[in-house]
Coordinates of C-alpha atoms in Angstrom, one line a residue:
X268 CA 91.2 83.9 115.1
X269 CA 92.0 80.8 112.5
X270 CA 91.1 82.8 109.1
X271 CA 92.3 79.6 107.2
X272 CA 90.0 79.6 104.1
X273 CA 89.5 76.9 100.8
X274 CA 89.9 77.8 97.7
X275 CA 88.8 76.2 94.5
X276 CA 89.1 76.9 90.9
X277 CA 88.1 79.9 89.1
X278 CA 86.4 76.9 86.9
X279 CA 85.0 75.1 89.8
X280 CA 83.7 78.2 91.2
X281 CA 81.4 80.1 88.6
X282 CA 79.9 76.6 88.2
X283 CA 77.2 77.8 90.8
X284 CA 75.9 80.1 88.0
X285 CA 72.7 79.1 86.8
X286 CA 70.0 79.5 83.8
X287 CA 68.4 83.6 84.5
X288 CA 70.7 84.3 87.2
X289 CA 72.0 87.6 88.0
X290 CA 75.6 88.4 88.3
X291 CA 77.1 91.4 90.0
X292 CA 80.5 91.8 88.7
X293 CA 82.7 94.5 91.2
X294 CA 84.0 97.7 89.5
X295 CA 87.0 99.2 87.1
X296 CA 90.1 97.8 88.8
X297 CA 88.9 95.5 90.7
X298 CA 86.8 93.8 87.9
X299 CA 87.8 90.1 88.5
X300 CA 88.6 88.9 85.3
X301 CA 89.7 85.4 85.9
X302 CA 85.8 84.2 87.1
X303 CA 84.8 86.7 84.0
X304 CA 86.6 84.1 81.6
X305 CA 85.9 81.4 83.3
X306 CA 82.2 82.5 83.3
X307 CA 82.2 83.1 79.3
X308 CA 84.1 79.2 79.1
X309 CA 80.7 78.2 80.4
X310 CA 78.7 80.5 77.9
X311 CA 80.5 79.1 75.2
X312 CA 80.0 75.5 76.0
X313 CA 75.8 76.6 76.1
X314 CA 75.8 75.2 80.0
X315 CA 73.0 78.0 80.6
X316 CA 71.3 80.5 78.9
X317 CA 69.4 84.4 79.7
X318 CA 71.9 85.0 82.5
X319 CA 71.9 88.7 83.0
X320 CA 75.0 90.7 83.9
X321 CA 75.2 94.0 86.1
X322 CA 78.1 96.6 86.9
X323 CA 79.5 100.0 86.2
X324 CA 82.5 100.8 84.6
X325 CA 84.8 98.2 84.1
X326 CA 88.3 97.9 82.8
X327 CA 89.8 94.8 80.9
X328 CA 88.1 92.4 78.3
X329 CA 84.2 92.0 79.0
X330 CA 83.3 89.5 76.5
X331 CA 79.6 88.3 77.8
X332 CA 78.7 91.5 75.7
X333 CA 79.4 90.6 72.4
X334 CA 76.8 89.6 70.2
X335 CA 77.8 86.1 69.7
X336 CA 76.6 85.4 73.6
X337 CA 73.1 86.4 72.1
X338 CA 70.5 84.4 74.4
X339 CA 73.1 83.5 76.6
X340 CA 74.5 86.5 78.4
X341 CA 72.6 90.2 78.5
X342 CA 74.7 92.8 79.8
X343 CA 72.2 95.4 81.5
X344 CA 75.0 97.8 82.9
X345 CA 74.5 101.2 85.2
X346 CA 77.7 102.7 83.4
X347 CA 78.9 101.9 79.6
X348 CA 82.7 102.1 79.7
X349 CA 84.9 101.6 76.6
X350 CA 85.0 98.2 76.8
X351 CA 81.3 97.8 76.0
X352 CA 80.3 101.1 74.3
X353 CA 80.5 99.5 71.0
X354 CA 78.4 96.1 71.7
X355 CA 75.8 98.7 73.7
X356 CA 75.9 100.9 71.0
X357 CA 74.8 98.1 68.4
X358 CA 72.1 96.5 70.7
X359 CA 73.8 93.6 71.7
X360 CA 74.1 94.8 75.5
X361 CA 71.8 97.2 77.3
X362 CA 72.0 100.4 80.1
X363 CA 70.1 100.9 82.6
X364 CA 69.9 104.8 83.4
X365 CA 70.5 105.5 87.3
X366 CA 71.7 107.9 89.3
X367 CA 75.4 106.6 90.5
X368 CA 73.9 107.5 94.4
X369 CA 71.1 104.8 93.6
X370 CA 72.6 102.0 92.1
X371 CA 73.1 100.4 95.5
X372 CA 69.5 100.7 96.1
X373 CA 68.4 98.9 93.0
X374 CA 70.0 95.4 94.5
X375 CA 68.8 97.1 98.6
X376 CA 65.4 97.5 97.7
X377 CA 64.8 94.1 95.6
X378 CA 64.1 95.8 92.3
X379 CA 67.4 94.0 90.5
X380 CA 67.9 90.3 92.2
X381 CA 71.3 89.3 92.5
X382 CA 71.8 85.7 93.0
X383 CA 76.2 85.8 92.4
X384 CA 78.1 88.6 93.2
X385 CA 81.5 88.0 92.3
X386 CA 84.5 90.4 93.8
X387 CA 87.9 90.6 94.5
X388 CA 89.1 91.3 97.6
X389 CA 92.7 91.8 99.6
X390 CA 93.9 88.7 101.7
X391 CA 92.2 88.4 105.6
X392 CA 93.8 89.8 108.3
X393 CA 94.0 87.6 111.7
X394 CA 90.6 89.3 112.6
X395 CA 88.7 87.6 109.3
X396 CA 88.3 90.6 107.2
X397 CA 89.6 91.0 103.8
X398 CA 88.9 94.8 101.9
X399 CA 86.7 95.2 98.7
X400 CA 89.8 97.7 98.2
X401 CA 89.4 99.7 94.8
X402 CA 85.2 99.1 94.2
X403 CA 83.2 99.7 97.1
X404 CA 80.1 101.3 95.1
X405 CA 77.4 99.5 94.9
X406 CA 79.3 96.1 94.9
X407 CA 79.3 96.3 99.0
X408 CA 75.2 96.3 98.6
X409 CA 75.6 93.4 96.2
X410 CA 77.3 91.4 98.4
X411 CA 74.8 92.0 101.1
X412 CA 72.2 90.9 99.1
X413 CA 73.4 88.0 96.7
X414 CA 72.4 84.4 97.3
X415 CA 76.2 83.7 96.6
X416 CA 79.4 85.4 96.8
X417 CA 82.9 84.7 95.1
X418 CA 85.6 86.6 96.1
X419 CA 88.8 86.4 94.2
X420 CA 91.4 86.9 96.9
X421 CA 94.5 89.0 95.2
X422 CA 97.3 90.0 96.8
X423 CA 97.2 93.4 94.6
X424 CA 93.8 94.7 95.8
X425 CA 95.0 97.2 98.5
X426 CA 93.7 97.0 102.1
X427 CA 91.2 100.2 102.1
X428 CA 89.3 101.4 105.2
X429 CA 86.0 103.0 105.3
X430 CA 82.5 100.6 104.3
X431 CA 85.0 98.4 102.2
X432 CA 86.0 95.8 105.0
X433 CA 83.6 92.5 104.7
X434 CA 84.2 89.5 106.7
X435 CA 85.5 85.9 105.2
X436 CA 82.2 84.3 106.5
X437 CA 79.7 87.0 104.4
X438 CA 81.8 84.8 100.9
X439 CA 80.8 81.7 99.9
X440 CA 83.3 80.8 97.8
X441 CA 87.3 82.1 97.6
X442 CA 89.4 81.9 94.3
X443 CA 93.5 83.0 94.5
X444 CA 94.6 84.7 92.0
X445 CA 97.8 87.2 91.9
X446 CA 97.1 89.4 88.9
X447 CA 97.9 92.5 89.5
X448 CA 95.2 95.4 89.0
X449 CA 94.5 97.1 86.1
X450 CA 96.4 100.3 86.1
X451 CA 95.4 103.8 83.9
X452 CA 97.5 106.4 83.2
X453 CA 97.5 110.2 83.2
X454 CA 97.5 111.6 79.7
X455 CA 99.1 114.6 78.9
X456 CA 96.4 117.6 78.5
X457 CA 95.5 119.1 75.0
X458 CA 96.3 123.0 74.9
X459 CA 92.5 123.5 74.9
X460 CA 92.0 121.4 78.0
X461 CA 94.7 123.4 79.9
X462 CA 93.3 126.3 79.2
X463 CA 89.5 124.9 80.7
X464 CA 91.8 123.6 83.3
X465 CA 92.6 127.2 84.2
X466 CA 89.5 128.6 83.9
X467 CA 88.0 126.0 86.3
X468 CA 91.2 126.7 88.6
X469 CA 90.1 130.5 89.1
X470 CA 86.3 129.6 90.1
X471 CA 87.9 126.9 93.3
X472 CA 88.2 128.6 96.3
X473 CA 91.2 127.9 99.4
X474 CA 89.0 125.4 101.7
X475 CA 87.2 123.8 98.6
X476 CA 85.5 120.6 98.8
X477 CA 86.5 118.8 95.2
X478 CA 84.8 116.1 93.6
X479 CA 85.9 115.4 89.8
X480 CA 86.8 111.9 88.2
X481 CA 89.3 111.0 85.5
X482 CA 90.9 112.2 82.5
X483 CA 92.4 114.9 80.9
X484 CA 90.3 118.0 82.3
X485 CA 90.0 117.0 86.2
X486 CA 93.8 116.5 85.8
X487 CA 94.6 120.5 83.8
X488 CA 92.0 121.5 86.6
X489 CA 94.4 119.6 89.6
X490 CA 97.6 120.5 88.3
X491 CA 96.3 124.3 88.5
X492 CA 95.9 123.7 92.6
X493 CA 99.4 124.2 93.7
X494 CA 98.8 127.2 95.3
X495 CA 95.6 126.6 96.8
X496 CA 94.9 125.8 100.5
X497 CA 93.2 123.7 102.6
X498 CA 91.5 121.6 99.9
X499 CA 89.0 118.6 100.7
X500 CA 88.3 115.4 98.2
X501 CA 84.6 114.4 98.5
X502 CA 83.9 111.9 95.3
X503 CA 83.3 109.3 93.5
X504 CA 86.6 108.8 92.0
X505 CA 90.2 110.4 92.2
X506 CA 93.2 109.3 90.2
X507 CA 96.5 110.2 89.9
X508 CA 96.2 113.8 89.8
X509 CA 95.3 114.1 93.2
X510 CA 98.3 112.9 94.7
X511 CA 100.7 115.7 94.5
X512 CA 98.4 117.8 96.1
X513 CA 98.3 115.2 98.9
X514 CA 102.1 115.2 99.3
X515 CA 102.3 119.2 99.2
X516 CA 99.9 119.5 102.1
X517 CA 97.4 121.6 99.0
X518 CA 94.5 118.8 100.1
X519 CA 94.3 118.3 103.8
X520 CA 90.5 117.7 104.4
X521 CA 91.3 120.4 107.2
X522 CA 87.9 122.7 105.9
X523 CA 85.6 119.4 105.6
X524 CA 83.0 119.8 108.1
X525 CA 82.4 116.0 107.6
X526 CA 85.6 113.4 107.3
X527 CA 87.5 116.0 108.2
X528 CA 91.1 115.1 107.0
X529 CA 90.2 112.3 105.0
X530 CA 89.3 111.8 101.4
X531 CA 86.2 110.3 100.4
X532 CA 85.7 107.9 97.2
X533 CA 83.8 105.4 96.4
X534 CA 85.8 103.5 93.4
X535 CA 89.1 104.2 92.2
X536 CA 91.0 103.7 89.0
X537 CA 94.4 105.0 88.4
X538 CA 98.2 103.4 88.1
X539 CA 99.8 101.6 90.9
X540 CA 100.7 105.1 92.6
X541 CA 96.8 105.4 93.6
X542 CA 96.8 101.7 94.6
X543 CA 99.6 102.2 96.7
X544 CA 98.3 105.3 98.5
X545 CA 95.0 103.9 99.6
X546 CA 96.6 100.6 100.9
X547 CA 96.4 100.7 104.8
X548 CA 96.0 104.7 104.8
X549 CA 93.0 105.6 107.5
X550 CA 93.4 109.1 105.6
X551 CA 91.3 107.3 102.7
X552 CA 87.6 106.5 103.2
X553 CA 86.4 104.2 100.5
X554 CA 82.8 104.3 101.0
X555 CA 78.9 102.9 99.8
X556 CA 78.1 104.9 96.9
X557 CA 74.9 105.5 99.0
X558 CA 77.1 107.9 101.2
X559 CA 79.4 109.3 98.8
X560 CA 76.7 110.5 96.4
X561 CA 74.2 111.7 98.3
X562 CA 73.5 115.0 97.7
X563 CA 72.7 116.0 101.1
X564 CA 75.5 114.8 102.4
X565 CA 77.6 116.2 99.9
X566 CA 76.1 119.7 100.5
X567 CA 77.1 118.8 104.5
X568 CA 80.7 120.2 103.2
X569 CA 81.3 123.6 102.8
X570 CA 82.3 125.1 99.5
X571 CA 82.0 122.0 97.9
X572 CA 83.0 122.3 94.1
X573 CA 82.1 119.6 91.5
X574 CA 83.5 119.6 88.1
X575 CA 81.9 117.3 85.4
X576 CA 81.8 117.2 81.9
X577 CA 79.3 116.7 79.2
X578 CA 78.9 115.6 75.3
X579 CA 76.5 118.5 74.4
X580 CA 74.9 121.3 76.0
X581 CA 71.8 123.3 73.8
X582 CA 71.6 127.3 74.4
X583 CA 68.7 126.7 77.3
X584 CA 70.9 124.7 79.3
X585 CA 70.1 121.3 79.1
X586 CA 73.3 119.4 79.5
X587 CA 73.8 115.9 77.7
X588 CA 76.1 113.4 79.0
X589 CA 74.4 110.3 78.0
X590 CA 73.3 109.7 74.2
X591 CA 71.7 106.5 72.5
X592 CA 71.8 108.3 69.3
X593 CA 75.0 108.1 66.9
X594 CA 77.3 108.6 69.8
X595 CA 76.8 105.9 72.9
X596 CA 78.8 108.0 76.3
X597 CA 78.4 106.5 79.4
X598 CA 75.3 107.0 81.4
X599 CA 74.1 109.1 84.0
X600 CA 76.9 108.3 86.4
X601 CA 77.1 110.8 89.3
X602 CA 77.1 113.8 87.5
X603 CA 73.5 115.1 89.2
X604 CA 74.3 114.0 92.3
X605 CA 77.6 115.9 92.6
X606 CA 76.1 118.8 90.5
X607 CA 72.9 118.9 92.9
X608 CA 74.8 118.2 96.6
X609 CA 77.6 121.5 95.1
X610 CA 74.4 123.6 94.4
X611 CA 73.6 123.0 98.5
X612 CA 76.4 123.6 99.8
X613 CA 77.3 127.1 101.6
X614 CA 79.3 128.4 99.1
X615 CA 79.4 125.6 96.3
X616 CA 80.0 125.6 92.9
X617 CA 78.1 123.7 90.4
X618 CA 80.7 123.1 87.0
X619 CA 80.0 121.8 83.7
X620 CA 83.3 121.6 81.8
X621 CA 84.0 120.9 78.0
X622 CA 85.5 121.9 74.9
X623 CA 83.5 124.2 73.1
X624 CA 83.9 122.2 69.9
X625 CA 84.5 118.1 69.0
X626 CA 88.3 117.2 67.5
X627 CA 86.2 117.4 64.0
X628 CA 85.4 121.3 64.5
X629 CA 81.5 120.4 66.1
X630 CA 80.1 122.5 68.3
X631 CA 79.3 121.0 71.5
X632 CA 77.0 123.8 72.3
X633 CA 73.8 123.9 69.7
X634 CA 70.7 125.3 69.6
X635 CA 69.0 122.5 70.5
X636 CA 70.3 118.6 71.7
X637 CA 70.7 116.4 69.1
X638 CA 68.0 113.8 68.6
X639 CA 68.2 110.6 71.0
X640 CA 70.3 112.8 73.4
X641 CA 69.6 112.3 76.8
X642 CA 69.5 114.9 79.2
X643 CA 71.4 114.4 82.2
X644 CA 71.8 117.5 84.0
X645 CA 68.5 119.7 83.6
X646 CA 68.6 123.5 82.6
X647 CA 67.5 123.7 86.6
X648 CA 70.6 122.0 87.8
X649 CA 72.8 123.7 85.9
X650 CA 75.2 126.7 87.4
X651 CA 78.7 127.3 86.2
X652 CA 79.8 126.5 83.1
X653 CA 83.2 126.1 81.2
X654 CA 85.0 126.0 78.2
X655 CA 88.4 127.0 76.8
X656 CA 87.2 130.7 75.8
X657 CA 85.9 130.9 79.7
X658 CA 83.4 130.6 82.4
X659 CA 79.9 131.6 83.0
X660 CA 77.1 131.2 85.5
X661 CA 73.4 130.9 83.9
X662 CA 72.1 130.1 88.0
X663 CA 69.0 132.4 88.6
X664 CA 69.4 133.6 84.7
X665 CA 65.8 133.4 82.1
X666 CA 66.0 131.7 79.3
X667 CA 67.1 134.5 76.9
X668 CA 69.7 135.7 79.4
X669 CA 71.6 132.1 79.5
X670 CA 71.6 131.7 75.8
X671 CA 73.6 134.9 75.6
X672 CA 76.1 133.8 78.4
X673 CA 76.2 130.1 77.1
X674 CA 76.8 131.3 73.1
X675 CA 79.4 133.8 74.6
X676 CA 82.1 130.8 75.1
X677 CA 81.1 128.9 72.6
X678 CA 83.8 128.8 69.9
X679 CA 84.1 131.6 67.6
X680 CA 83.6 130.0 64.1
X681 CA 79.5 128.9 65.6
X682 CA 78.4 132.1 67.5
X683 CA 76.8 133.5 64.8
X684 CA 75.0 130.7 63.5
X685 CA 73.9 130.2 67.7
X686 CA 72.6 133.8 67.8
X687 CA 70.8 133.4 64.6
X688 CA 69.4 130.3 66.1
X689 CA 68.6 131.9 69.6
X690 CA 67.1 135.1 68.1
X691 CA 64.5 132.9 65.8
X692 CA 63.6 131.1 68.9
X693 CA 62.9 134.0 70.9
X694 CA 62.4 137.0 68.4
X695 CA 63.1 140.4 67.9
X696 CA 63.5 140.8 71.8
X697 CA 66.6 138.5 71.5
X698 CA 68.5 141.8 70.1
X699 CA 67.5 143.6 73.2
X700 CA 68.8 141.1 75.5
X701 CA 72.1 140.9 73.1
X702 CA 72.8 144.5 73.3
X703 CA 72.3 145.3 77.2
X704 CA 74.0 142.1 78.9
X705 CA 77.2 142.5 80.5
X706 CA 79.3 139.8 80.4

């Protein structure tokens, strides 16, 4: 098959952009940041005005959300990642909260338009069909449903199997551009996190099912693994950490009663290692979000294990990982799908892992959220729970019960003030409860 294709300028290109259009901009990596500055050249010359952007988490400059594109570009995000926290935070771009498994269906079912949906993509192959490589998500539904697509062909963008292969005729427009991915890096882990890391360690069972994302807790919790067995990756993510486990023969898919032997993600973001190890590898599903976060087909894995994290958790329970108040995190994400589809698995396992204090001494467990937080994970959904000083499981337990359990690895300078907090909320039968639970 001929798959000889034109390309045009990342200026000729974004030219198709219109007045109240909506743009779909593909995820972390695979953000395509020459069309994003060719985009904000327009904005800056005032050749149109209200045009709405949409995406999750992206890495690299994002520019359309500062507050001088006022009344020219509105960021309305599904994730808020570093790069726009602070212009979020201050009202110059906006969130929209969604579960991670539905973002896809806000573009499916017509509730977003998106009239551009600009990508990047791996060079064809002699059949036609280039790979949305790193950012599958809910970029694959975008491209089904925009009026136009631009893909930004780049040699970098690894050839990935699974839902991420699209043919050359389903793009409008092609743009070359060689710059290689953005890459992040594994961080060393603080003392505090190694020790969560290794309490999080003890609860994962040989034949696990793992879903966690990045940073320094899923990778104190992965480098714990080495002796484990027959591990599984169902996710949303995986980085780095992952991959010696990979090469020691620790994750094998071999227990997955779904894609058994492959791992499952559905956007990536790492350093050129991970890159690398998804390019032509059938062992690596890269997948619609609406598949990867599904909780029922999560829970079709046994002994599936999720592992997320949270800003705040109050005594009952209620888990905040999303705030609009003094502290702007990053949304809902997938943390309820992951922490839902573990719950229904045979034999899964629910975790909530964090510090039990902030790097200025605050306890991230209080009596009660703080005001503006959003709850994320309700006191239903939650199981296990985890923090340096260990692990507890609040599933099936009544109010008074959990408070006990979740004050009991709090950090030891604010358990007193937490029981004096819990026992004024539920009274003198508080002491009862205190006394007889066994922890």
């Amino acid at each position: 098959m001929n798959t000889q294709i034109k390309f045009t300028s990342a200026e000729e290109a974004v030219k198709v952009i219109k007045s109240n259009d909506h743009v779909h901009l593909s995820s972390v990596a695979s953000a395509p940041q020459c069309l994003i500055k060719a985009m904000c050249e327009r904005g800056e010359n005032r050749e149109f005005e209200h045009v709405h952007i949409h995406h999750l988490h992206t890495e690299g400059p994002a520019p359309y959300s500062e507050p001088r594109f006022e009344g020219i570009f509105q960021l309305d995000s599904f994730f808020v990642g570093g790069n726009v926290r602070k212009n979020t935070q201050c009202g110059a771009a906006d969130y929209i909260p969604v579960f991670l498994s539905e973002t896809q269906k806000l573009y499916r079912s017509g509730v977003l338009p998106c009239n551009v949906a600009m990508i990047q993509v791996c060079p064809p192959d002699k059949h036609g069909y280039v790979s949305l490589g790193t950012s599958v998500d809910a970029t694959l539904a975008a491209v089904e449903c925009a009026d136009t697509v631009i893909a930004v062909v780049n040699k970098y963008v690894p050839r990935a199997f699974g839902d991420a292969f699209i043919h050359v005729s389903d793009i409008d427009i092609f743009v070359e551009d060689d710059t290689p991915l953005m890459q992040g890096h594994i961080t060393e882990p603080s003392e505090i996190e190694c020790a969560i890391g290794r309490n999080c360690a003890e609860l994962i069972e040989d034949g696990a099912c793992l879903q966690m994302g990045i940073g320094a807790i899923p990778n104190a919790v992965l480098s714990q693994l080495g002796g484990h067995k027959n591990l599984g990756i169902h996710t949303e993510m995986f980085a780095d950490g992952v991959l010696p486990l990979v090469e020691s023969g620790v994750v094998n898919g071999a227990n997955k009663a779904i894609d058994k032997g492959k791992m499952v993600s559905t956007f990536l973001m790492g350093s050129q290692k991970v890159y690398d190890f998804i390019d032509n590898n059938p062992g690596v599903a890269m997948m619609d979000v609406k598949y990867t976060n599904d909780p029922f087909i999560i829970a079709k894995n046994p002994k599936v294990t999720a592992i997320n994290s949270a800003l705040q958790i109050d005594i009952t329970g209620q888990v905040c990982a999303d705030s609009v108040g003094t502290v702007f995190y990053s949304g809902v994400g997938g943390q309820v799908d992951f922490m839902y589809g573990a719950s229904r698995s045979e034999g899964g396992k629910a975790i909530l892992a964090m510090p039990a204090a902030t790097n200025k001494g605050i306890s991230k467990i209080a009596p009660v959220l703080t005001s503006g937080a959003g709850v994320v994970t309700t006191r239903s959904h939650l199981h296990w729970i985890v923090t340096e000083y260990g692990a507890v499981n609040v599933y099936g337990k009544t109010l008074q019960e959990r408070a006990r359990l979740i004050i009991s690895i709090a950090h030891p300078d604010h358990r007193e003030e937490l029981e004096r907090a819990a026992l004024e909320r539920y009274g003198s039968h508080y002491h009862y409860i205190r006394k007889t639970m066994i922890l």
